[in-house]
Coordinates of C-alpha atoms and ligand atoms in Angstrom, one line a residue:
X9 CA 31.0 -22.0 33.2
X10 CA 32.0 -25.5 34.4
X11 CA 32.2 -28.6 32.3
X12 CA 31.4 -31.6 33.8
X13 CA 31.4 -35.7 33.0
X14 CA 28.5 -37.3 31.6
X15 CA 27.6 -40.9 33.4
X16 CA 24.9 -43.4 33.1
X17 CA 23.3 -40.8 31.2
X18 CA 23.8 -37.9 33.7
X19 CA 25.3 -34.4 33.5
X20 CA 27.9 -34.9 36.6
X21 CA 30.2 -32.9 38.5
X22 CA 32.3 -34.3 41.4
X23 CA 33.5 -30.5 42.1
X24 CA 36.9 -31.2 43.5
X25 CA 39.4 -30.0 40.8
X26 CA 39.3 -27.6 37.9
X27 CA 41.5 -26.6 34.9
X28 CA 40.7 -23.4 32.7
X29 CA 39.8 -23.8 29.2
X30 CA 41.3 -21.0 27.2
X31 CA 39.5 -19.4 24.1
X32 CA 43.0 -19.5 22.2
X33 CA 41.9 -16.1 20.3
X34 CA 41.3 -14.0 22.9
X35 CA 43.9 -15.5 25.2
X36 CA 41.5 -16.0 27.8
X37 CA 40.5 -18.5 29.9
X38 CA 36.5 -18.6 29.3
X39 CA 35.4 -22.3 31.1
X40 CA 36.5 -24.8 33.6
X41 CA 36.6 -28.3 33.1
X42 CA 36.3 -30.7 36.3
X43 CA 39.2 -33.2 36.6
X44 CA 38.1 -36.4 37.2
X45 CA 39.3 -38.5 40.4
X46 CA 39.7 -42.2 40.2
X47 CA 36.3 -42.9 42.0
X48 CA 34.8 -40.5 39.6
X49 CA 36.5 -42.7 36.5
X50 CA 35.1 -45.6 38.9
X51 CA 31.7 -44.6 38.8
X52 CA 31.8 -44.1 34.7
X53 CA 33.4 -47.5 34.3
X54 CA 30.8 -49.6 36.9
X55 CA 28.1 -47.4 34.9
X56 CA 29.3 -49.1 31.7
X57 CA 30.0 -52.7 32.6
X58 CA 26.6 -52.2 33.8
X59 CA 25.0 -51.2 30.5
X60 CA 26.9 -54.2 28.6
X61 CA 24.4 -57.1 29.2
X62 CA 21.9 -55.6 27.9
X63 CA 23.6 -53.7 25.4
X64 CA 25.5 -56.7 23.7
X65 CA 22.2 -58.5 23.3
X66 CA 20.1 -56.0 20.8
X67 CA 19.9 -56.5 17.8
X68 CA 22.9 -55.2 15.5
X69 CA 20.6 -53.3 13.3
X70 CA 18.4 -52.2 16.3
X71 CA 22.0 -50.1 17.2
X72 CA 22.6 -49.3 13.7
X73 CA 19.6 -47.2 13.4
X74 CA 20.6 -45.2 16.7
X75 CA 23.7 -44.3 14.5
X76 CA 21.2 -43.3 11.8
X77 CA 19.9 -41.3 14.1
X78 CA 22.9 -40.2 15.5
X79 CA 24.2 -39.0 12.3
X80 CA 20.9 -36.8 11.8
X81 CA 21.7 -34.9 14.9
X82 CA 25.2 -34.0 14.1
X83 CA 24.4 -32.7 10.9
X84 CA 21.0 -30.6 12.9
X85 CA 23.5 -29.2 15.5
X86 CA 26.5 -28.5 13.1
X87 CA 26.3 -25.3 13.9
X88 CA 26.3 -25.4 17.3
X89 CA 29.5 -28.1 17.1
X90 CA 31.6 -25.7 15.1
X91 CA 31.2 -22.9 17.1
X92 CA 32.2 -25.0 20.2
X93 CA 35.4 -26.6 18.4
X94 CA 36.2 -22.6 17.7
X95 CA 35.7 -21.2 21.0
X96 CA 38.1 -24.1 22.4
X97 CA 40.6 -25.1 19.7
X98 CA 40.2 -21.5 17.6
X99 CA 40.0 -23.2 14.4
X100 CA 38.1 -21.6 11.6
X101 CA 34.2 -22.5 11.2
X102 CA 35.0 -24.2 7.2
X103 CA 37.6 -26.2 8.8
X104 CA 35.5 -27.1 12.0
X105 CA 32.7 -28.2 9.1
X106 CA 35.5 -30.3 7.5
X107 CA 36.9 -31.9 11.1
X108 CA 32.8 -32.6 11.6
X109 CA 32.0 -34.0 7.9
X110 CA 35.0 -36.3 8.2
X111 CA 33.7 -37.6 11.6
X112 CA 30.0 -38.0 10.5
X113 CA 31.6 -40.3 7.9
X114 CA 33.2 -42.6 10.5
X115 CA 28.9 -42.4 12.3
X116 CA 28.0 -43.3 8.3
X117 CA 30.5 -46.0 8.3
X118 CA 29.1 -47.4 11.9
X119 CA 25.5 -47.7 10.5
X120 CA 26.6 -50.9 8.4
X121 CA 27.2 -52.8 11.9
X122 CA 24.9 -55.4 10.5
X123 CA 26.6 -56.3 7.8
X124 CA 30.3 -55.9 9.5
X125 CA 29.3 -58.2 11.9
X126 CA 27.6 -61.0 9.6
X127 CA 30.8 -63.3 10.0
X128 CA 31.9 -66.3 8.9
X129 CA 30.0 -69.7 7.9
X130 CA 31.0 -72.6 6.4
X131 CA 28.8 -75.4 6.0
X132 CA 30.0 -79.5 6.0
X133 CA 33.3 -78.6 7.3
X134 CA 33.3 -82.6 8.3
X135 CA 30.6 -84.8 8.0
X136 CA 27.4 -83.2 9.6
X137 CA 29.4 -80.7 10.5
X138 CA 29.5 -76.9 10.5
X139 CA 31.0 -73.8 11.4
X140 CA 31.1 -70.5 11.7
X141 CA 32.7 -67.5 13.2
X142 CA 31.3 -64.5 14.9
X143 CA 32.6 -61.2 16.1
X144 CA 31.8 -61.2 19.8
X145 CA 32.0 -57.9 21.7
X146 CA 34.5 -57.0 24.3
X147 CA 32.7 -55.5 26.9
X148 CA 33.9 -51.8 28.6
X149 CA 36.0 -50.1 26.4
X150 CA 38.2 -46.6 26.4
X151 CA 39.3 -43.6 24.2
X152 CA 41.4 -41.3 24.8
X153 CA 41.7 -38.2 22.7
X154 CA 44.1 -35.5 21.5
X155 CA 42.8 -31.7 21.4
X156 CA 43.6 -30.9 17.8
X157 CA 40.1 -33.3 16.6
X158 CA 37.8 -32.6 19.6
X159 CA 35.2 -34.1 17.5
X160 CA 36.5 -36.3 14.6
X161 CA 38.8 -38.2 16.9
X162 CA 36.1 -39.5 19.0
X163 CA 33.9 -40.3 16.5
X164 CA 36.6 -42.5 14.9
X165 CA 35.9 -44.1 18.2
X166 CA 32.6 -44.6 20.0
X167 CA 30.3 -44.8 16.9
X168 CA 32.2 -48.5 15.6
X169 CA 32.7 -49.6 19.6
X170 CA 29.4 -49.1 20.6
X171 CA 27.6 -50.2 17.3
X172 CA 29.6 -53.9 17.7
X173 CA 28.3 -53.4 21.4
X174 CA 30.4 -52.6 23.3
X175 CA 29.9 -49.7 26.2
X176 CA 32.3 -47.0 26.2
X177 CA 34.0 -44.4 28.5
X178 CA 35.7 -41.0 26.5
X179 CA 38.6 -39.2 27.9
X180 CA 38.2 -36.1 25.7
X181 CA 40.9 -33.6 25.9
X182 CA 41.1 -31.2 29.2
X183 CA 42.0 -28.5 26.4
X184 CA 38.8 -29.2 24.5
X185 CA 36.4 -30.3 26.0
X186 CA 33.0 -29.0 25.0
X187 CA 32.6 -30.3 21.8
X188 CA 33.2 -34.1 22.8
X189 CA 31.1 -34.1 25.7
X190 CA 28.1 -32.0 23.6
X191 CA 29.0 -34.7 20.7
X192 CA 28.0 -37.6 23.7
X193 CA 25.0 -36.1 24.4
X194 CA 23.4 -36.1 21.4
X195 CA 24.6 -39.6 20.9
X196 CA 22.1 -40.2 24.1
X197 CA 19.6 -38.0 22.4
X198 CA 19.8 -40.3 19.3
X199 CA 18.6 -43.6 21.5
X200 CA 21.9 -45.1 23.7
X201 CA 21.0 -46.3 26.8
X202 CA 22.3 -44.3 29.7
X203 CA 25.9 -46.2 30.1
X204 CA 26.2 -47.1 26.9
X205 CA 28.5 -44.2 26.2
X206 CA 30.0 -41.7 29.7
X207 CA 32.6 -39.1 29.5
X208 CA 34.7 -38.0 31.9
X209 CA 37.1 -35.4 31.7
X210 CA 40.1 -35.0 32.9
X211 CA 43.9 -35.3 32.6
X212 CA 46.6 -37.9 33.8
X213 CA 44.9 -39.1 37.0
X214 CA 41.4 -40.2 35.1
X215 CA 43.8 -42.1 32.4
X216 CA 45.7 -44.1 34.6
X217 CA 42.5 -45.0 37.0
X218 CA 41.2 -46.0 33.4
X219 CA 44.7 -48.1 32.6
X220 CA 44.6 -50.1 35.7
X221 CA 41.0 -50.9 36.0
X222 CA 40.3 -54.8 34.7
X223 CA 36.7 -53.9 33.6
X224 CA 38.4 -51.8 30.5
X225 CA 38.9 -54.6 27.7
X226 CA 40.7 -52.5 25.5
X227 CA 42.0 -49.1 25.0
X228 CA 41.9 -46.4 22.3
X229 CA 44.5 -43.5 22.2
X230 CA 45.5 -41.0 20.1
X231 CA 48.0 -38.0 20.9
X232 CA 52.0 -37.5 21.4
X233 CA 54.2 -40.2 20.5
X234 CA 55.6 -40.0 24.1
X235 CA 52.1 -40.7 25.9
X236 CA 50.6 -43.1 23.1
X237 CA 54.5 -45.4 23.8
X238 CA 54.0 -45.2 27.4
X239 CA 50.0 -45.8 27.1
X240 CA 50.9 -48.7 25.1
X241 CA 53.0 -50.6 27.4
X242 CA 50.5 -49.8 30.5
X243 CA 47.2 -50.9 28.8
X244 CA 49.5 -54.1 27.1
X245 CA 50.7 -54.6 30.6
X246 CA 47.5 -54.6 32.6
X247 CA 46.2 -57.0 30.0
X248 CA 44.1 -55.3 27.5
X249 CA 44.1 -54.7 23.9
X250 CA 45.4 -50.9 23.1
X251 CA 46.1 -49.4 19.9
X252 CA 48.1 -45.7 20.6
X253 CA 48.4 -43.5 17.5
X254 CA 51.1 -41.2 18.3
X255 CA 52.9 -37.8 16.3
X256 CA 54.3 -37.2 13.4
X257 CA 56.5 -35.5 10.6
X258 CA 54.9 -35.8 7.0
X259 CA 57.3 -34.8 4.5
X260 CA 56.2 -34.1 0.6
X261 CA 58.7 -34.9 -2.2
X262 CA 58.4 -32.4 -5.0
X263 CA 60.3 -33.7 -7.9
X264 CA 62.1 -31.5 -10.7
X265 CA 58.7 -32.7 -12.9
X266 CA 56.2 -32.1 -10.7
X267 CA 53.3 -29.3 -11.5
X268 CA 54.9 -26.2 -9.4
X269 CA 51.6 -24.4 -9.1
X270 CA 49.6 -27.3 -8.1
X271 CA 52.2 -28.3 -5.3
X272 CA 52.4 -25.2 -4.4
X273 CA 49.0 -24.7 -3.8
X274 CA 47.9 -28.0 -1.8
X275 CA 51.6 -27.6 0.3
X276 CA 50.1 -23.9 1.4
X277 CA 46.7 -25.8 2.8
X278 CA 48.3 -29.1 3.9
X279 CA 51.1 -27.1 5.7
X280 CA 49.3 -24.3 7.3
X281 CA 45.5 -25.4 7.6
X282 CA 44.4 -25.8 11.1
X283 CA 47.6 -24.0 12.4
X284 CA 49.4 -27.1 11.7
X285 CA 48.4 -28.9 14.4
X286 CA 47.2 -31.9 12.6
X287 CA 49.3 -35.0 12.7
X288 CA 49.0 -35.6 9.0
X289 CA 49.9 -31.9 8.4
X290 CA 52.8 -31.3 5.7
X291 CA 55.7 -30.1 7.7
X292 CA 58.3 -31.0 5.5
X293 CA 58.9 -30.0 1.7
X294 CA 62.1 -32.2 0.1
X295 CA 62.9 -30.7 -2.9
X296 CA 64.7 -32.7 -5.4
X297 CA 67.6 -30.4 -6.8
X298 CA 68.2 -26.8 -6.5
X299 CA 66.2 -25.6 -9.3
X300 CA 63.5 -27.5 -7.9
X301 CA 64.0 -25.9 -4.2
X302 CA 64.8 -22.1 -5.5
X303 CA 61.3 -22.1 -7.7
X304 CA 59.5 -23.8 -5.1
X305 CA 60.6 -21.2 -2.3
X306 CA 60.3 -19.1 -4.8
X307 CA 56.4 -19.3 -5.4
X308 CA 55.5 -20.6 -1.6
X309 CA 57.1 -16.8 -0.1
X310 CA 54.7 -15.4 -2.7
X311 CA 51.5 -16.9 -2.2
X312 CA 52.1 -16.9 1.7
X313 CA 51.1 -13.2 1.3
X314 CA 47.7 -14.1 0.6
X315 CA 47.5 -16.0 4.3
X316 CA 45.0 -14.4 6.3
X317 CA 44.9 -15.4 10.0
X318 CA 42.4 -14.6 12.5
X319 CA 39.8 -16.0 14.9
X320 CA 37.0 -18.8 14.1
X321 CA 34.3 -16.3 13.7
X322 CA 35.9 -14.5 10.2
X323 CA 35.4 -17.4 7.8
X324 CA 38.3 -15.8 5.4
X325 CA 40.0 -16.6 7.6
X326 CA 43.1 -19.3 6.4
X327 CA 43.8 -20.7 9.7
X328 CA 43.7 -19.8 13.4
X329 CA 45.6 -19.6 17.3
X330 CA 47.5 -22.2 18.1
X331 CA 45.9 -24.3 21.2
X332 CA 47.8 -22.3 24.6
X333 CA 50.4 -19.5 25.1
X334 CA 53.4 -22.2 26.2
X335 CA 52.7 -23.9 22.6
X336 CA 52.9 -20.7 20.5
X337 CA 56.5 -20.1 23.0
X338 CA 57.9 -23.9 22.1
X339 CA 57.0 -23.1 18.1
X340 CA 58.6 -19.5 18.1
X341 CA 61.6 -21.8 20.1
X342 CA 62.3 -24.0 16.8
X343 CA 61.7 -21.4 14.8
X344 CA 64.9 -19.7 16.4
X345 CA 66.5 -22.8 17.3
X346 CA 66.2 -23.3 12.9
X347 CA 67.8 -20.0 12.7
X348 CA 70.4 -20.4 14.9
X349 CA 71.1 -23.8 14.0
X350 CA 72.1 -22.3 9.9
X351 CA 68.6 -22.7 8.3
X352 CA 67.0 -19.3 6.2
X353 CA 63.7 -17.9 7.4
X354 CA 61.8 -16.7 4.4
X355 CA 58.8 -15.8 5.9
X356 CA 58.9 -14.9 9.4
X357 CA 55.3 -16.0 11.8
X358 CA 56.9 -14.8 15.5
X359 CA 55.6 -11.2 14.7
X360 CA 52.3 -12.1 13.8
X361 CA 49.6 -9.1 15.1
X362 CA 45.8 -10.1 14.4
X363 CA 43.8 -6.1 15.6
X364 CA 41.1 -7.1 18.4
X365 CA 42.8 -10.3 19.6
X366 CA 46.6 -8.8 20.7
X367 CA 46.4 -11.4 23.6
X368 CA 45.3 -14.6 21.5
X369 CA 48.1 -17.5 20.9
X370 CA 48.5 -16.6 17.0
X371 CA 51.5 -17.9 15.2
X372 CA 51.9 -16.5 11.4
X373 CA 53.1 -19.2 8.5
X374 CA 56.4 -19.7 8.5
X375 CA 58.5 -20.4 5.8
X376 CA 62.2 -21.9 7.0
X377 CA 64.4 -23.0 3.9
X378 CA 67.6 -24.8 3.8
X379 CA 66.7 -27.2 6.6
X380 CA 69.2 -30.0 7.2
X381 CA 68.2 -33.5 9.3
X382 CA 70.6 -32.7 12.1
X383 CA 68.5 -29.5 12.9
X384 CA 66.3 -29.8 16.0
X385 CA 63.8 -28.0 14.0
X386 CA 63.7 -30.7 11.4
X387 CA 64.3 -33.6 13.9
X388 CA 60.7 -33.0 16.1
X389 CA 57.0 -32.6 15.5
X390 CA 56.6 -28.7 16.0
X391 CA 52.8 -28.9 15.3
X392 CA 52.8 -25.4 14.0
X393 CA 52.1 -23.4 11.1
X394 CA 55.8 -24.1 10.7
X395 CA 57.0 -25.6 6.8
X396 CA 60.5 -26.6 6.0
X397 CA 62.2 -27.1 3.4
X398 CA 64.9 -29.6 2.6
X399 CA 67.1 -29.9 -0.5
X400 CA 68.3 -32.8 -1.7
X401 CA 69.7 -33.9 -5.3
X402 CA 68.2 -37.2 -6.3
X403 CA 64.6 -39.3 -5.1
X404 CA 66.5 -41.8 -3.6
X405 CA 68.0 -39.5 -1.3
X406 CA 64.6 -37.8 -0.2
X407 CA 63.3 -41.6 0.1
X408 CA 65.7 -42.0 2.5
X409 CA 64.9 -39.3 4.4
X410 CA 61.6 -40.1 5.1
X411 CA 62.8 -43.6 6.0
X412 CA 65.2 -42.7 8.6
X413 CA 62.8 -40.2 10.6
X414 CA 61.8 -41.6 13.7
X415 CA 57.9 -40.8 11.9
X416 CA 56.1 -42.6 9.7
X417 CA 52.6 -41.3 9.2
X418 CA 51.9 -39.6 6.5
X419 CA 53.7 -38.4 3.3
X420 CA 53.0 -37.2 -0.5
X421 CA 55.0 -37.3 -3.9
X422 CA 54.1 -34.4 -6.4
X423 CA 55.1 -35.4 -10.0
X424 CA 54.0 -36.1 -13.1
X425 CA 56.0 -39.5 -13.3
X426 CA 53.9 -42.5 -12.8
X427 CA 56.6 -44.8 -12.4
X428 CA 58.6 -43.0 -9.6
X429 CA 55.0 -42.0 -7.8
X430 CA 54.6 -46.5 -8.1
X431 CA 58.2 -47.1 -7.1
X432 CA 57.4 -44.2 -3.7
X433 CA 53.9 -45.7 -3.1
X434 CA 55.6 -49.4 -3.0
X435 CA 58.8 -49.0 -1.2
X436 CA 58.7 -45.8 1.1
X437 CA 58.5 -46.8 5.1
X438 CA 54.7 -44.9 6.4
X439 CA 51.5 -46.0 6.4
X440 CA 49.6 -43.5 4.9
X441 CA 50.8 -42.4 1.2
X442 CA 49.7 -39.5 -1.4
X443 CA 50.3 -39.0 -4.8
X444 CA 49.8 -35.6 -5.5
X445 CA 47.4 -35.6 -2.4
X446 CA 48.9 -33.7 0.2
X447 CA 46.6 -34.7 3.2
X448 CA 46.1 -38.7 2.3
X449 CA 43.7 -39.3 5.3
X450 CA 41.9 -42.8 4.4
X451 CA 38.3 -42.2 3.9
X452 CA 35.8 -43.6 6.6
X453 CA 35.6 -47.1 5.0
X454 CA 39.5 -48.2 4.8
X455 CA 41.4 -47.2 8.5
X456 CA 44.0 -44.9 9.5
X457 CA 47.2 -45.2 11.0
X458 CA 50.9 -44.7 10.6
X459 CA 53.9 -47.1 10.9
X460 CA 57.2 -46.8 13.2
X461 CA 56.5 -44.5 16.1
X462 CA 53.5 -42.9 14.9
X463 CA 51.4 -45.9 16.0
X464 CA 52.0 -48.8 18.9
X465 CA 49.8 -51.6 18.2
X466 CA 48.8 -53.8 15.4
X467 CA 45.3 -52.3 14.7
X468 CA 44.5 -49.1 13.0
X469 CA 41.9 -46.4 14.0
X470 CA 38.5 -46.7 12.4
X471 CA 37.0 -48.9 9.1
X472 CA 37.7 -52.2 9.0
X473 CA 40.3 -52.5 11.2
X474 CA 37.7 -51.2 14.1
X475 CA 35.4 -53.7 13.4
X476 CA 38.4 -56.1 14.5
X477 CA 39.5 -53.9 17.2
X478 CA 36.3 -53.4 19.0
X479 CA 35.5 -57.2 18.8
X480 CA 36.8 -60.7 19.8
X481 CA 36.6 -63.5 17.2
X482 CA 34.5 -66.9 18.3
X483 CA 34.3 -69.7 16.4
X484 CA 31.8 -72.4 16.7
X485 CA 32.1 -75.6 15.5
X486 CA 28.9 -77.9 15.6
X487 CA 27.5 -81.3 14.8
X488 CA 24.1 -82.6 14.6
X489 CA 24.4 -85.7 13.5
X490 CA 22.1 -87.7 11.0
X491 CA 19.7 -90.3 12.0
X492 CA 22.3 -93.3 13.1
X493 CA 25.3 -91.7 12.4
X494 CA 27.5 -92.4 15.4
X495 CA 31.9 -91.4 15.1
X496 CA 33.3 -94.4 17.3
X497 CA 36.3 -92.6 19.7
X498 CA 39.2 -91.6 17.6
X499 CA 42.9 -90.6 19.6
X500 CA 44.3 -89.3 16.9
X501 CA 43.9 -85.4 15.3
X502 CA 40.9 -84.8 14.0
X503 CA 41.0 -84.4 10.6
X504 CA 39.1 -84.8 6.6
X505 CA 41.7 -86.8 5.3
Ligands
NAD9 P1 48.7 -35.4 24.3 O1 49.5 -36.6 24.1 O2 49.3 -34.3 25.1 O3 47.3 -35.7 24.9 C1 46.4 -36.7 24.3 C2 45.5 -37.2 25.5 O4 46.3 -37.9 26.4 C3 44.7 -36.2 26.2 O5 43.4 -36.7 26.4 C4 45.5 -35.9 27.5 O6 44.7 -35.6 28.6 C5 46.1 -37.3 27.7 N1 47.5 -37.2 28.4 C6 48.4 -36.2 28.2 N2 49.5 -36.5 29.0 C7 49.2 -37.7 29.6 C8 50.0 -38.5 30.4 N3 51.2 -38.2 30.8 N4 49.5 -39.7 30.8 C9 48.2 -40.1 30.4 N5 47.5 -39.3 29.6 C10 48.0 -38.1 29.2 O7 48.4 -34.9 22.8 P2 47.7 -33.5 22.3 O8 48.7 -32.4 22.6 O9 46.4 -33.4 22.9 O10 47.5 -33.8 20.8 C11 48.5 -33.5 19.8 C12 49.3 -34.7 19.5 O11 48.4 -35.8 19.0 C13 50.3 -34.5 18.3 O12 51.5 -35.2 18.6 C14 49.6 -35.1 17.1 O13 50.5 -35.6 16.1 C15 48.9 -36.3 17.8 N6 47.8 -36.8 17.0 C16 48.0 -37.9 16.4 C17 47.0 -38.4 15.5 C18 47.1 -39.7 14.8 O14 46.2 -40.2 14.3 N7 48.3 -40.3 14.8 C19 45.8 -37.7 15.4 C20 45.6 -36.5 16.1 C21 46.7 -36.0 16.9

């Protein structure tokens, strides 16, 4: 089966250039997704500038209610999503319904474009004067998305650009690619206009022909930290707004007070759901004195036996395959490199064996204690089903840890001590924080991001800071003046005083 692009409202397929799509269970490659060629990115982008007039110019609540009805079809075909997000990715069906639910919330979030887009007004700003300010639309705009949230990502995306009317063109990942594209076409179903909203797949060669074309306004990206920095400086360079949300290292502090079983149990879920390949995933447990570390170890090795891994299909499933064979190799490399490098294993994943999928790209949670910061291991983002513990003796020490790492997404405190949780929320260098909340991903209604290299730009992804993203400020400033009022020419700044 071949996956094509979706433009101006059509299923397309240039032909040229294919890349197999794995089922990461079975180890085997089960689709083919075109690669798009510049003229084929072309075709997409002329397709939207085309759509924009029109688009920009209906009604704000007219676009809202194709959300509405947008949202109705995703829940409809939830089904059908989730199995296509496990076929591609191998996730498990409850977390597929959790990737979709979180994304629906970002389509929920989109049907207020009305009132997001009411402005600003301020009447008598001088005499016979007002003003106001509105929240224009941009024009052609881009996303670019990472494999691990075929579906959420995107819909962090299109549903806020093309609500503040804009018209959009997804790169979904080549990895992926089924879900997004699916995702697309119901958004068509639900009322776009063709060009509204195209797809085309593809991999480096449909991103840069998407970079360097002046039709794209601004760019959205999210994926590796290397790709979102050098994504950055292209869009930034070729003129266009771009906000790249980049990798990660999430560590949790657990504090000689915290509740053990409690940690325990949202650290299992936080660390090891979805394989670990989610960039808020808790990688990293620093645990504050050795008491602390040997009881936490302690009770992680023991509930670890009640993992179960598998494909999407079995929902007992825990978690699933990682996404290809030469990412399950580079995760069984730290885990050695760990190992070599001093660090304990506790619970080993390399020998993982799941009966009826002996070829899929499975990689069993892995326990690695006694991690220090100059370990490779520790140092990157090994997007695995990988947790690692570090011990420190004091809060300030673990505070510091997080601070120095090149990361700064996400990151959690467990304790009981509301003053040290204030003093970590206040002080600690990320953007996202959690107080005995291991996975602090912002609900639909605030936005997402992380600071230091885990985002480039000064915008983050969906909420409120979309609105601002996906729109240019205008401000108007107007007079009509009463009967014989007349302002005689003034050279000087004009001001109330
Ligand atoms: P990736 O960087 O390999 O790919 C992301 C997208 O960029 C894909 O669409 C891909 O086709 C494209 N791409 C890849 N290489 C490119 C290149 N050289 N030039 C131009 N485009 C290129 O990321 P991935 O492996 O798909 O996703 C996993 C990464 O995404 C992890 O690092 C994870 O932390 C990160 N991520 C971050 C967030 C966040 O919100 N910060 C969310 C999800 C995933």
């Amino acid at each position: 089966m071949k996956i094509g692009h979706l433009i101006n409202g059509e299923l397309v397929d240039e032909g040229v250039a294919y890349q197999d799509v794995f089922n990461p269970a079975l180890g085997e490659a089960v689709k083919q997704v075109s690669l798009a060629s510049p003229a084929t990115v072309e075709q997409a982008i002329s397709a939207a500038e085309a759509a924009f007039p029109a688009w920009r110019n209906i009604p704000a609540v007219k676009r809202a209610r194709i959300m509405f009805r947008f949202k109705e079809l995703l829940e409809q075909h939830s089904e059908r999503i989730c199995q296509l997000i496990g076929e591609e990715h191998g996730k498990i069906a409850h977390d597929a319904a959790g990737e979709l639910q979180r994304g629906i919330e970002n389509v929920e979030y989109a049907c207020a474009a009305p009132e997001l887009l009411k402005g600003e007004f301020s009447r008598n700003v001088g005499p016979d004067i007002d003003s106001w300010s509105e929240f224009q639309a941009l024009g052609v705009v881009a996303g670019i998305t990472p494999f691990n949230f075929p579906v959420m990502v995107p819909l962090w995306m299109f549903p806020m650009a093309v609500v503040c009317g804009n018209c959009f063109v997804l790169k979904p990942s080549e990895r992926d690619p089924s879900a997004s594209l699916y995702i697309a076409q119901l958004a068509l179903e639900a009322g776009l206009p063709p060009g509204v909203l195209n797809v085309v797949n593809g991999s480096k060669t449909a991103v840069d022909a998407i970079l360097s074309d002046s039709r794209v306004k601004a760019v959205s990206f999210v994926g590796s930290t290397p790709v979102a920095e050098s994504i950055y400086a292209t869009a930034t360079a070729y003129g266009k707004r771009c906000q790249a949300l980049g990798g990660a290292k999430n560590h949790a502090i657990v504090m000689p007070d915290a509740d053990l079983d409690n940690a325990v149990s949202q650290l299992l879920g936080a660390a090891f759901g979805s394989s670990g390949e989610r960039c808020m995933a808790l990688s990293v447990a620093v645990a504050v004195g050795d008491s602390t570390a040997d009881a936490l170890v302690d009770k992680l090795q023991q509930a670890m036996q009640d993992i179960k891994v598998g494909a999407y299909t079995d929902s007992s499933n825990s978690f699933g395959p990682v996404i290809t064979r030469e990412h399950q190799q580079k995760i069984f490399g730290h885990i050695a490199s760990a190992q070599q490098q001093g660090a304990s294993i506790v619970v080993d994943g390399r020998e993982i064996r799941v009966p009826g999928y002996e070829q899929g790209f499975f990689v069993g949670g892995t326990l690695i204690d006694k991690v220090t910061p100059d370990m490779s291991s520790y140092c990157a983002e090994i997007f695995g089903p990988v947790l690692q513990v570090v011990r420190v003796d004091t809060m300030e020490q673990a505070m510091a840890l997080i601070d120095q790492h090149e990361y700064g997404n996400g990151t959690c405190i467990f304790t009981r001590d509301g003053e040290a949780a204030r003093f970590f929320a206040d002080n600690i260098q990320v953007g996202m924080v959690g107080i005995n909340i291991p996975l602090p991903v912002p609900v639909a209604y605030h936005s997402f991001g992380g600071w230091k290299r885990s985002l480039f730009g000064d915008l983050h992804a969906y909420g409120p800071d979309a609105v601002r993203f996906y729109t240019k400020r205008k401000t108007v400033t107007q007079r009509w003046p009463s009967a014989g009022v007349r302002e005689g020419t003034s050279f000087s700044m004009p001001t109330m005083k």
